CSV table of N, CA, C and O in Angstrom, one decimal:
chain,number,residue,atom,x,y,z
A,141,MET,N,55.6,4.8,-8.2
A,141,MET,CA,54.2,4.3,-7.9
A,141,MET,C,53.5,5.3,-8.5
A,141,MET,O,51.9,5.1,-8.7
A,142,LYS,N,53.6,6.7,-7.7
A,142,LYS,CA,52.5,7.9,-7.5
A,142,LYS,C,52.0,7.9,-9.0
A,142,LYS,O,51.0,8.3,-9.5
A,143,LYS,N,53.0,7.9,-10.0
A,143,LYS,CA,52.8,8.2,-11.3
A,143,LYS,C,52.0,7.2,-11.8
A,143,LYS,O,51.1,7.6,-12.5
A,144,ILE,N,52.1,6.1,-11.7
A,144,ILE,CA,51.4,4.8,-11.9
A,144,ILE,C,49.8,4.8,-11.5
A,144,ILE,O,48.8,4.8,-12.6
A,145,LEU,N,49.7,5.3,-10.4
A,145,LEU,CA,48.7,5.4,-9.9
A,145,LEU,C,47.6,6.4,-10.7
A,145,LEU,O,46.4,6.3,-10.7
A,146,ILE,N,48.3,7.7,-10.9
A,146,ILE,CA,47.6,8.7,-11.3
A,146,ILE,C,47.4,8.6,-12.5
A,146,ILE,O,46.4,9.2,-13.2
A,147,LEU,N,48.2,8.0,-13.3
A,147,LEU,CA,47.8,7.4,-15.0
A,147,LEU,C,46.8,6.4,-14.9
A,147,LEU,O,46.0,6.8,-15.4
A,148,LEU,N,46.5,5.5,-14.0
A,148,LEU,CA,45.6,4.4,-14.1
A,148,LEU,C,44.0,5.5,-13.6
A,148,LEU,O,43.5,4.8,-14.3
A,149,ALA,N,44.2,6.3,-12.7
A,149,ALA,CA,43.2,7.1,-12.0
A,149,ALA,C,42.4,8.1,-13.4
A,149,ALA,O,41.4,8.3,-13.7
A,150,LEU,N,43.4,8.6,-14.2
A,150,LEU,CA,43.5,9.5,-15.7
A,150,LEU,C,42.8,8.4,-16.5
A,150,LEU,O,41.8,9.2,-17.2
A,151,LEU,N,43.2,7.5,-16.8
A,151,LEU,CA,43.0,6.5,-17.7
A,151,LEU,C,41.2,5.9,-17.6
A,151,LEU,O,40.1,6.2,-18.2
A,152,LEU,N,40.7,5.8,-16.0
A,152,LEU,CA,39.9,4.7,-15.5
A,152,LEU,C,38.5,5.6,-15.2
A,152,LEU,O,37.6,5.4,-15.4
A,153,LEU,N,38.8,7.2,-14.7
A,153,LEU,CA,37.9,7.9,-14.1
A,153,LEU,C,36.7,8.2,-15.3
A,153,LEU,O,35.4,8.3,-15.3
A,154,PRO,N,37.1,8.8,-16.5
A,154,PRO,CA,35.9,8.8,-17.8
A,154,PRO,C,35.5,7.8,-17.7
A,154,PRO,O,34.0,7.8,-18.1
A,155,GLN,N,35.7,6.7,-17.7
A,155,GLN,CA,34.7,5.3,-17.9
A,155,GLN,C,34.1,5.3,-16.4
A,155,GLN,O,32.9,4.9,-16.9
A,156,LEU,N,34.6,5.6,-15.3
A,156,LEU,CA,33.7,5.5,-14.3
A,156,LEU,C,32.2,6.3,-14.4
A,156,LEU,O,31.2,6.1,-13.7
A,157,ALA,N,32.9,7.5,-14.8
A,157,ALA,CA,32.2,8.6,-14.9
A,157,ALA,C,31.0,8.6,-16.0
A,157,ALA,O,29.5,8.5,-15.4
A,158,GLU,N,31.2,7.9,-16.9
A,158,GLU,CA,30.1,7.5,-17.8
A,158,GLU,C,29.3,6.5,-17.5
A,158,GLU,O,27.9,6.4,-17.3
A,159,ALA,N,30.0,5.2,-16.5
A,159,ALA,CA,28.9,4.3,-16.3
A,159,ALA,C,28.2,4.9,-15.2
A,159,ALA,O,26.7,4.3,-15.4
A,160,GLN,N,28.2,5.9,-14.4
A,160,GLN,CA,27.2,6.3,-13.4
A,160,GLN,C,26.1,7.0,-14.0
A,160,GLN,O,25.2,6.8,-13.7
A,161,THR,N,26.8,8.3,-15.2
A,161,THR,CA,25.8,8.6,-15.8
A,161,THR,C,24.7,7.7,-16.5
A,161,THR,O,23.6,8.1,-16.9
A,162,SER,N,25.2,6.5,-17.0
A,162,SER,CA,24.4,6.2,-17.7
A,162,SER,C,23.4,4.9,-16.9
A,162,SER,O,22.2,4.3,-17.7
A,163,ARG,N,23.5,4.6,-15.7
A,163,ARG,CA,22.4,4.0,-14.4
A,163,ARG,C,21.2,5.0,-14.4
A,163,ARG,O,21.4,5.9,-14.1
A,164,ASN,N,20.2,4.2,-14.7
A,164,ASN,CA,18.9,4.8,-14.4
A,164,ASN,C,18.5,4.2,-13.0
A,164,ASN,O,18.2,3.1,-13.0
A,165,PRO,N,18.1,5.2,-12.1
A,165,PRO,CA,17.6,4.8,-11.0
A,165,PRO,C,16.1,3.9,-11.3
A,165,PRO,O,15.7,4.3,-12.1
A,166,CYS,N,15.9,3.3,-10.0
A,166,CYS,CA,14.6,2.2,-10.5
A,166,CYS,C,14.2,2.2,-9.2
A,166,CYS,O,15.1,2.3,-8.0
A,167,TYR,N,13.0,1.7,-9.1
A,167,TYR,CA,12.5,1.2,-7.4
A,167,TYR,C,11.3,-0.3,-8.1
A,167,TYR,O,11.5,-0.5,-9.1
A,168,THR,N,11.2,-0.8,-6.9
A,168,THR,CA,10.5,-2.3,-7.1
A,168,THR,C,9.2,-2.1,-6.3
A,168,THR,O,9.0,-1.6,-5.4
A,169,THR,N,8.4,-3.0,-6.8
A,169,THR,CA,7.0,-3.1,-6.6
A,169,THR,C,7.2,-4.3,-5.6
A,169,THR,O,6.0,-4.7,-4.9
A,170,GLY,N,8.1,-5.1,-5.3
A,170,GLY,CA,7.8,-6.4,-4.5
A,170,GLY,C,8.0,-7.6,-5.6
A,170,GLY,O,8.0,-8.3,-5.0
A,171,ALA,N,7.5,-7.4,-7.0
A,171,ALA,CA,7.0,-8.5,-7.7
A,171,ALA,C,8.6,-9.3,-8.5
A,171,ALA,O,9.3,-8.3,-8.5
A,172,LEU,N,8.3,-10.4,-8.7
A,172,LEU,CA,9.4,-11.0,-9.0
A,172,LEU,C,9.4,-11.2,-10.6
A,172,LEU,O,8.5,-11.4,-10.9
A,173,THR,N,10.4,-11.0,-11.4
A,173,THR,CA,10.4,-11.5,-12.7
A,173,THR,C,10.4,-12.9,-12.8
A,173,THR,O,10.5,-13.8,-11.7
A,174,THR,N,10.4,-13.4,-14.0
A,174,THR,CA,10.2,-14.7,-14.0
A,174,THR,C,11.3,-15.3,-14.0
A,174,THR,O,11.6,-17.0,-13.7
A,175,GLN,N,12.8,-14.8,-13.7
A,175,GLN,CA,14.2,-15.2,-13.3
A,175,GLN,C,14.3,-15.3,-11.5
A,175,GLN,O,15.1,-15.8,-11.1
A,176,GLY,N,13.2,-14.6,-11.1
A,176,GLY,CA,13.0,-15.0,-9.6
A,176,GLY,C,13.9,-13.4,-9.1
A,176,GLY,O,14.2,-13.3,-7.7
A,177,ILE,N,14.2,-12.7,-10.1
A,177,ILE,CA,14.5,-11.3,-9.7
A,177,ILE,C,13.5,-10.0,-9.7
A,177,ILE,O,12.6,-10.0,-10.0
A,178,LEU,N,13.8,-9.2,-8.5
A,178,LEU,CA,13.1,-8.4,-8.0
A,178,LEU,C,12.8,-7.4,-9.6
A,178,LEU,O,13.7,-6.9,-9.9
A,179,ASN,N,11.7,-7.0,-9.8
A,179,ASN,CA,11.4,-6.4,-10.6
A,179,ASN,C,12.1,-4.7,-10.5
A,179,ASN,O,11.3,-4.2,-9.3
A,180,CYS,N,12.4,-4.1,-11.5
A,180,CYS,CA,13.3,-2.8,-11.1
A,180,CYS,C,12.5,-2.2,-12.3
A,180,CYS,O,12.4,-2.3,-13.5
A,181,ILE,N,11.8,-1.0,-11.5
A,181,ILE,CA,10.9,0.1,-12.7
A,181,ILE,C,12.0,1.3,-12.8
A,181,ILE,O,11.8,2.2,-11.8
A,182,GLY,N,12.3,1.5,-13.8
A,182,GLY,CA,12.9,2.9,-14.3
A,182,GLY,C,12.2,4.1,-13.7
A,182,GLY,O,10.9,4.3,-14.4
A,183,VAL,N,12.9,4.9,-12.9
A,183,VAL,CA,12.3,6.4,-12.8
A,183,VAL,C,12.3,7.4,-14.0
A,183,VAL,O,13.5,7.4,-14.8
A,184,GLY,N,11.4,7.7,-14.7
A,184,GLY,CA,11.2,8.4,-15.8
A,184,GLY,C,10.1,9.3,-15.6
A,184,GLY,O,9.4,9.7,-14.4
A,185,THR,N,9.8,10.5,-16.5
A,185,THR,CA,8.7,11.4,-16.5
A,185,THR,C,7.6,10.3,-16.7
A,185,THR,O,6.6,11.2,-16.1
A,186,ALA,N,7.6,9.3,-17.2
A,186,ALA,CA,6.4,8.2,-17.8
A,186,ALA,C,6.2,7.4,-16.4
A,186,ALA,O,4.9,7.1,-15.8
A,187,THR,N,7.4,7.2,-15.3
A,187,THR,CA,7.0,6.4,-14.6
A,187,THR,C,7.8,6.8,-13.1
A,187,THR,O,9.1,6.7,-12.9
A,188,PRO,N,7.4,8.1,-12.5
A,188,PRO,CA,7.7,9.0,-11.7
A,188,PRO,C,7.9,8.0,-10.3
A,188,PRO,O,7.2,6.8,-10.1
A,189,LEU,N,8.8,8.5,-9.5
A,189,LEU,CA,8.9,7.6,-8.1
A,189,LEU,C,7.8,7.6,-7.4
A,189,LEU,O,7.2,8.8,-6.8
A,190,PRO,N,7.4,6.7,-6.9
A,190,PRO,CA,5.9,6.4,-6.1
A,190,PRO,C,6.0,7.4,-4.7
A,190,PRO,O,7.2,7.4,-4.5
A,191,THR,N,5.3,8.2,-4.2
A,191,THR,CA,5.5,8.7,-3.1
A,191,THR,C,4.6,8.7,-2.1
A,191,THR,O,3.0,8.0,-2.4
A,192,TYR,N,4.8,8.4,-0.9
A,192,TYR,CA,3.9,8.1,0.4
A,192,TYR,C,2.3,9.5,0.1
A,192,TYR,O,2.7,10.5,0.1
A,193,GLN,N,1.1,8.7,0.2
A,193,GLN,CA,-0.1,9.7,-0.2
A,193,GLN,C,-0.6,9.9,1.7
A,193,GLN,O,-1.8,10.6,1.2
A,194,GLY,N,0.0,9.3,2.7
A,194,GLY,CA,-0.3,10.4,3.5
A,194,GLY,C,-1.3,8.6,4.5
A,194,GLY,O,-1.4,7.9,3.8
A,195,GLY,N,-2.0,9.1,5.5
A,195,GLY,CA,-3.1,8.0,5.8
A,195,GLY,C,-4.1,8.0,5.2
A,195,GLY,O,-4.6,8.1,4.3
A,196,ALA,N,-4.8,6.6,6.0
A,196,ALA,CA,-6.0,6.2,5.6
A,196,ALA,C,-7.3,7.1,5.6
A,196,ALA,O,-7.1,8.1,6.3
A,197,THR,N,-8.2,7.0,4.8
A,197,THR,CA,-9.4,7.9,5.2
A,197,THR,C,-10.3,7.0,6.1
A,197,THR,O,-10.4,5.5,6.2
A,198,PHE,N,-11.5,7.5,7.2
A,198,PHE,CA,-11.6,6.9,8.2
A,198,PHE,C,-13.6,6.9,7.7
A,198,PHE,O,-13.9,8.1,7.4
A,199,THR,N,-14.3,6.3,8.3
A,199,THR,CA,-15.5,6.6,8.4
A,199,THR,C,-15.5,5.9,9.8
A,199,THR,O,-15.8,4.3,10.4
A,200,ASN,N,-16.5,6.7,10.4
A,200,ASN,CA,-17.3,6.1,12.2
A,200,ASN,C,-18.4,5.9,12.0
A,200,ASN,O,-19.4,6.5,11.5
A,201,ILE,N,-18.6,4.4,12.4
A,201,ILE,CA,-20.3,3.8,12.3
A,201,ILE,C,-20.8,4.0,13.5
A,201,ILE,O,-20.0,3.0,14.6
A,202,THR,N,-22.1,4.4,14.2
A,202,THR,CA,-22.0,4.4,15.5
A,202,THR,C,-23.5,3.9,15.8
A,202,THR,O,-23.8,3.9,16.8
A,203,THR,N,-23.9,3.1,14.9
A,203,THR,CA,-25.6,2.2,14.8
A,203,THR,C,-25.5,1.1,14.0
A,203,THR,O,-24.3,0.7,13.5
A,204,SER,N,-26.3,0.0,14.6
A,204,SER,CA,-26.4,-1.4,13.7
A,204,SER,C,-27.5,-0.8,12.3
A,204,SER,O,-28.3,-0.1,12.6
A,205,THR,N,-26.4,-0.7,11.2
A,205,THR,CA,-27.0,-0.1,10.2
A,205,THR,C,-26.3,-1.0,9.2
A,205,THR,O,-24.8,-1.5,9.3
A,206,ASP,N,-26.7,-1.2,7.7
A,206,ASP,CA,-25.8,-1.2,6.4
A,206,ASP,C,-25.0,0.2,6.0
A,206,ASP,O,-25.7,1.3,6.1
A,207,THR,N,-23.8,0.0,5.9
A,207,THR,CA,-23.2,1.7,5.7
A,207,THR,C,-22.3,1.3,4.3
A,207,THR,O,-21.4,0.2,4.0
A,208,VAL,N,-22.6,2.0,3.3
A,208,VAL,CA,-21.8,2.1,2.1
A,208,VAL,C,-20.5,2.8,2.8
A,208,VAL,O,-20.9,4.1,2.6
A,209,ILE,N,-19.1,2.7,2.4
A,209,ILE,CA,-18.3,3.5,2.7
A,209,ILE,C,-17.4,4.0,1.6
A,209,ILE,O,-17.1,5.1,1.4
A,210,LYS,N,-17.7,3.2,0.5
A,210,LYS,CA,-16.7,3.7,-0.9
A,210,LYS,C,-17.2,3.0,-1.8
A,210,LYS,O,-18.0,1.3,-1.8
A,211,THR,N,-18.0,3.5,-3.0
A,211,THR,CA,-18.1,3.0,-4.3
A,211,THR,C,-17.4,2.8,-5.3
A,211,THR,O,-18.1,2.8,-6.7
A,212,SER,N,-16.1,2.2,-5.1
A,212,SER,CA,-15.3,2.0,-6.1
A,212,SER,C,-14.0,1.3,-6.1
A,212,SER,O,-14.0,1.2,-4.2
A,213,ALA,N,-13.0,0.8,-6.3
A,213,ALA,CA,-12.0,-0.1,-5.8
A,213,ALA,C,-11.6,0.9,-5.0
A,213,ALA,O,-11.3,1.8,-4.8
A,214,GLY,N,-10.6,-0.2,-3.9
A,214,GLY,CA,-9.8,0.6,-3.0
A,214,GLY,C,-9.1,-0.7,-1.9
A,214,GLY,O,-9.3,-2.1,-2.4
A,215,THR,N,-8.8,0.0,-0.5
A,215,THR,CA,-8.1,-1.0,0.0
A,215,THR,C,-9.1,-0.6,1.6
A,215,THR,O,-9.0,0.2,2.0
A,216,LEU,N,-9.5,-1.8,2.0
A,216,LEU,CA,-9.7,-2.2,3.4
A,216,LEU,C,-8.7,-2.3,4.3
A,216,LEU,O,-8.0,-3.4,4.4
A,217,GLN,N,-8.3,-1.2,5.0
A,217,GLN,CA,-6.9,-1.0,5.6
A,217,GLN,C,-7.2,-1.7,6.9
A,217,GLN,O,-6.4,-2.6,7.9
A,218,GLY,N,-8.4,-1.7,7.9
A,218,GLY,CA,-8.5,-2.2,9.0
A,218,GLY,C,-9.8,-1.6,9.7
A,218,GLY,O,-10.3,-0.8,8.9
A,219,PHE,N,-10.0,-2.2,11.1
A,219,PHE,CA,-10.8,-1.1,11.8
A,219,PHE,C,-10.8,-1.1,13.4
A,219,PHE,O,-10.0,-1.9,13.9
A,220,THR,N,-11.5,0.2,13.9
A,220,THR,CA,-11.2,0.1,15.4
A,220,THR,C,-12.3,-0.3,16.0
A,220,THR,O,-13.4,0.3,16.0
A,221,VAL,N,-12.4,-1.2,16.9
A,221,VAL,CA,-13.8,-1.6,17.6
A,221,VAL,C,-13.7,-0.3,18.7
A,221,VAL,O,-13.0,-0.5,19.7
A,222,ASN,N,-14.5,0.2,19.3
A,222,ASN,CA,-14.5,1.5,19.9
A,222,ASN,C,-15.6,1.3,20.7
A,222,ASN,O,-15.8,1.7,22.3
A,223,THR,N,-16.8,-0.2,20.6
A,223,THR,CA,-17.7,-0.4,21.5
A,223,THR,C,-17.3,-1.8,21.9
A,223,THR,O,-17.7,-2.5,20.7
A,224,ALA,N,-17.0,-2.6,23.0
A,224,ALA,CA,-17.0,-4.0,22.9
A,224,ALA,C,-18.3,-4.5,22.5
A,224,ALA,O,-19.0,-4.3,22.7
A,225,GLY,N,-17.9,-6.0,21.7
A,225,GLY,CA,-19.2,-6.5,21.4
A,225,GLY,C,-19.8,-6.1,20.4
A,225,GLY,O,-20.9,-6.7,19.8
A,226,THR,N,-19.7,-5.4,19.6
A,226,THR,CA,-19.6,-4.9,18.3
A,226,THR,C,-19.3,-6.1,17.0
A,226,THR,O,-18.0,-6.7,17.1
A,227,SER,N,-20.1,-6.3,16.0
A,227,SER,CA,-20.0,-7.0,15.0
A,227,SER,C,-19.8,-6.4,13.6
A,227,SER,O,-20.9,-5.7,13.7
A,228,VAL,N,-19.2,-7.0,13.3
A,228,VAL,CA,-19.2,-6.5,11.2
A,228,VAL,C,-19.1,-7.2,10.7
A,228,VAL,O,-18.2,-7.9,10.4
A,229,ILE,N,-19.9,-7.2,9.3
A,229,ILE,CA,-19.5,-7.9,8.1
A,229,ILE,C,-19.2,-7.0,6.9
A,229,ILE,O,-19.7,-6.1,6.5
A,230,PHE,N,-17.6,-7.2,6.0
A,230,PHE,CA,-17.6,-6.4,5.2
A,230,PHE,C,-18.0,-7.1,4.3
A,230,PHE,O,-17.5,-7.9,3.8
A,231,TYR,N,-18.3,-6.2,2.8
A,231,TYR,CA,-18.4,-6.8,1.4
A,231,TYR,C,-17.8,-5.9,0.4
A,231,TYR,O,-17.4,-4.8,0.6
A,232,ASN,N,-17.4,-6.8,-0.4
A,232,ASN,CA,-16.9,-5.9,-1.9
A,232,ASN,C,-17.9,-5.9,-2.8
A,232,ASN,O,-18.6,-6.4,-3.7
A,233,ASN,N,-18.5,-5.0,-2.6
A,233,ASN,CA,-20.0,-4.7,-3.1
A,233,ASN,C,-20.3,-2.8,-3.1
A,233,ASN,O,-19.7,-2.4,-1.8
A,234,THR,N,-21.1,-2.6,-3.4
A,234,THR,CA,-21.6,-1.2,-3.2
A,234,THR,C,-22.7,-1.3,-2.3
A,234,THR,O,-23.7,-0.1,-1.8
A,235,THR,N,-23.3,-2.8,-2.1
A,235,THR,CA,-24.5,-2.8,-1.4
A,235,THR,C,-23.9,-3.8,-0.5
A,235,THR,O,-23.1,-4.4,-0.7
A,236,CYS,N,-24.5,-4.1,0.9
A,236,CYS,CA,-23.9,-5.1,1.6
A,236,CYS,C,-24.8,-6.5,1.5
A,236,CYS,O,-25.5,-7.1,2.6
A,237,THR,N,-24.5,-6.8,0.0
A,237,THR,CA,-24.5,-8.3,-0.2
A,237,THR,C,-23.5,-8.5,-0.9
A,237,THR,O,-22.6,-8.0,-1.3
A,238,GLY,N,-23.8,-9.8,-1.4
A,238,GLY,CA,-22.7,-10.7,-2.2
A,238,GLY,C,-21.7,-11.2,-1.7
A,238,GLY,O,-21.3,-11.6,-0.5
A,239,ALA,N,-20.3,-10.9,-2.2
A,239,ALA,CA,-18.9,-11.0,-1.7
A,239,ALA,C,-18.2,-10.6,-0.4
A,239,ALA,O,-18.1,-9.8,-0.6
A,240,LYS,N,-18.1,-11.4,0.5
A,240,LYS,CA,-18.1,-11.0,1.8
A,240,LYS,C,-16.5,-10.9,2.0
A,240,LYS,O,-16.0,-11.7,1.0
A,241,ILE,N,-15.9,-10.0,2.3
A,241,ILE,CA,-14.8,-9.7,2.7
A,241,ILE,C,-14.0,-10.6,4.4
A,241,ILE,O,-13.0,-11.4,4.5
A,242,GLY,N,-15.2,-10.6,4.9
A,242,GLY,CA,-14.8,-11.0,6.3
A,242,GLY,C,-16.0,-10.2,7.4
A,242,GLY,O,-16.7,-9.4,7.1
A,243,THR,N,-15.8,-11.6,8.3
A,243,THR,CA,-17.1,-11.5,9.2
A,243,THR,C,-16.4,-11.4,10.7
A,243,THR,O,-15.2,-12.1,11.2
A,244,PHE,N,-16.3,-10.4,11.6
A,244,PHE,CA,-15.7,-10.3,12.6
A,244,PHE,C,-16.5,-9.9,14.0
A,244,PHE,O,-17.5,-9.1,13.6
A,245,THR,N,-16.4,-10.4,14.9
A,245,THR,CA,-17.1,-10.1,16.2
A,245,THR,C,-16.3,-10.0,17.3
A,245,THR,O,-15.2,-10.9,17.6
A,246,THR,N,-16.0,-9.2,18.1
A,246,THR,CA,-15.1,-8.9,19.1
A,246,THR,C,-15.7,-9.0,20.6
A,246,THR,O,-16.9,-8.1,20.7
A,247,ALA,N,-15.3,-9.4,21.1
A,247,ALA,CA,-15.7,-9.1,22.8
A,247,ALA,C,-15.4,-7.9,23.5
A,247,ALA,O,-15.5,-7.3,24.7
A,248,ALA,N,-14.3,-7.3,23.0
A,248,ALA,CA,-13.3,-5.9,23.7
A,248,ALA,C,-13.2,-5.1,22.7
A,248,ALA,O,-13.1,-5.4,21.6
A,249,GLN,N,-12.7,-3.7,22.9
A,249,GLN,CA,-12.6,-2.8,22.0
A,249,GLN,C,-11.1,-3.1,21.6
A,249,GLN,O,-9.9,-3.8,22.0
A,250,THR,N,-11.0,-3.0,20.4
A,250,THR,CA,-9.5,-3.9,19.7
A,250,THR,C,-9.2,-3.3,18.4
A,250,THR,O,-10.7,-2.3,17.9
A,251,SER,N,-8.0,-2.8,17.8
A,251,SER,CA,-7.9,-2.4,16.2
A,251,SER,C,-7.7,-3.7,15.7
A,251,SER,O,-6.7,-4.3,16.1
A,252,ILE,N,-7.9,-3.7,13.9
A,252,ILE,CA,-7.7,-5.3,13.3
A,252,ILE,C,-7.0,-4.5,12.2
A,252,ILE,O,-8.3,-3.9,11.7
A,253,LYS,N,-5.9,-5.2,12.1
A,253,LYS,CA,-5.5,-4.6,10.6
A,253,LYS,C,-5.8,-5.6,9.7
A,253,LYS,O,-6.0,-6.8,9.8
A,254,ILE,N,-6.4,-5.4,8.5
A,254,ILE,CA,-6.6,-6.3,7.4
A,254,ILE,C,-6.0,-6.2,6.0
A,254,ILE,O,-5.3,-7.1,5.7
A,255,ASP,N,-5.9,-5.0,5.6
A,255,ASP,CA,-5.6,-4.6,4.3
A,255,ASP,C,-5.2,-5.3,3.3
A,255,ASP,O,-5.1,-6.2,2.4
A,256,ALA,N,-6.6,-5.5,2.8
A,256,ALA,CA,-8.0,-6.2,1.8
A,256,ALA,C,-7.7,-5.1,0.6
A,256,ALA,O,-8.8,-4.5,1.0
A,257,ALA,N,-7.5,-5.7,-0.6
A,257,ALA,CA,-7.9,-5.0,-1.6
A,257,ALA,C,-9.8,-5.3,-2.2
A,257,ALA,O,-10.2,-6.5,-1.9
A,258,PHE,N,-10.5,-4.7,-2.6
A,258,PHE,CA,-11.7,-4.7,-2.8
A,258,PHE,C,-12.0,-4.1,-4.4
A,258,PHE,O,-11.4,-2.9,-4.4
A,259,THR,N,-12.8,-4.5,-5.1
A,259,THR,CA,-12.8,-4.1,-6.4
A,259,THR,C,-13.7,-3.5,-6.9
A,259,THR,O,-13.8,-2.9,-8.2
A,260,VAL,N,-14.8,-3.8,-6.2
A,260,VAL,CA,-16.3,-3.3,-6.6
A,260,VAL,C,-16.5,-1.8,-5.9
A,260,VAL,O,-16.8,-0.8,-6.2
A,261,GLY,N,-16.5,-1.9,-4.6
A,261,GLY,CA,-16.7,-1.0,-3.9
A,261,GLY,C,-16.7,-1.4,-2.1
A,261,GLY,O,-16.3,-2.8,-2.2
A,262,LEU,N,-17.0,-0.6,-0.8
A,262,LEU,CA,-16.3,-1.3,0.3
A,262,LEU,C,-18.1,-0.9,0.9
A,262,LEU,O,-18.3,0.1,1.2
A,263,CYS,N,-18.8,-1.8,1.7
A,263,CYS,CA,-20.2,-1.9,2.6
A,263,CYS,C,-19.6,-2.7,3.8
A,263,CYS,O,-19.4,-3.6,3.6
A,264,ALA,N,-20.5,-2.1,4.9
A,264,ALA,CA,-20.4,-2.8,6.0
A,264,ALA,C,-21.6,-2.9,6.9
A,264,ALA,O,-22.1,-1.7,6.8
A,265,THR,N,-21.7,-3.9,7.3
A,265,THR,CA,-23.2,-4.1,8.0
A,265,THR,C,-22.4,-4.6,9.5
A,265,THR,O,-21.8,-5.0,9.9
A,266,THR,N,-23.3,-3.5,10.2
A,266,THR,CA,-22.5,-3.6,11.9
A,266,THR,C,-23.5,-3.7,12.6
A,266,THR,O,-25.1,-3.7,12.3
A,267,VAL,N,-23.5,-4.4,13.8
A,267,VAL,CA,-24.2,-4.8,14.7
A,267,VAL,C,-23.9,-4.7,16.0
A,267,VAL,O,-22.7,-5.0,16.6
A,268,GLY,N,-24.6,-3.5,16.9
A,268,GLY,CA,-24.1,-3.6,18.2
A,268,GLY,C,-23.6,-2.0,18.2
A,268,GLY,O,-24.3,-0.9,17.9
A,269,GLY,N,-22.3,-1.6,18.5
A,269,GLY,CA,-22.0,-0.2,19.1
A,269,GLY,C,-21.3,0.6,18.0
A,269,GLY,O,-21.5,0.5,16.8
A,270,ASP,N,-20.2,0.8,17.9
A,270,ASP,CA,-19.3,1.8,17.4
A,270,ASP,C,-17.7,1.1,17.0
A,270,ASP,O,-17.2,0.9,17.6
A,271,ILE,N,-17.8,1.5,15.8
A,271,ILE,CA,-16.3,1.5,14.7
A,271,ILE,C,-16.1,2.5,14.1
A,271,ILE,O,-16.8,2.9,13.7
A,272,THR,N,-14.9,2.2,14.0
A,272,THR,CA,-14.2,3.3,12.9
A,272,THR,C,-13.7,2.3,11.7
A,272,THR,O,-12.7,1.6,12.1
A,273,VAL,N,-13.8,2.7,10.3
A,273,VAL,CA,-13.4,1.7,9.6
A,273,VAL,C,-12.2,2.8,8.8
A,273,VAL,O,-12.7,3.6,8.3
A,274,LEU,N,-11.2,2.0,8.6
A,274,LEU,CA,-9.7,2.7,7.8
A,274,LEU,C,-9.3,2.1,6.4
A,274,LEU,O,-9.4,1.0,6.2
A,275,TRP,N,-9.8,3.1,5.5
A,275,TRP,CA,-9.6,2.6,3.7
A,275,TRP,C,-9.1,3.7,3.2
A,275,TRP,O,-8.8,4.8,3.3
A,276,ARG,N,-8.9,3.1,1.8
A,276,ARG,CA,-8.5,3.9,0.9
A,276,ARG,C,-9.2,3.6,-0.3
A,276,ARG,O,-9.9,2.7,-0.7
């Protein structure tokens, strides 16, 4: 019995090793293929494994004003209201006009997660107190 197992191992081991080396590691972006399978992007020199880039950039706004936060595409991750009663309107623009991302009015200190992509820029109109905007 031992001889048979050893013989099988010797015959199958090269095939198993070859199958292992031919596999290309991949990662998924969460997107599905047309067949409903998670899309797998092969790791290589042209498509390296993505890495975590660290925390968000922040902008603290302490007055009632229009503030241009970013002048190119990015992500509005959220904001923290440091002074209760502050209102803020976020725009997908390099001026505080045009396409609104959202209007927020809070009665208390709070943090709000948004995770909204903007394509033109990010501008905020604040009324009231003090907020900290988190963005990438």
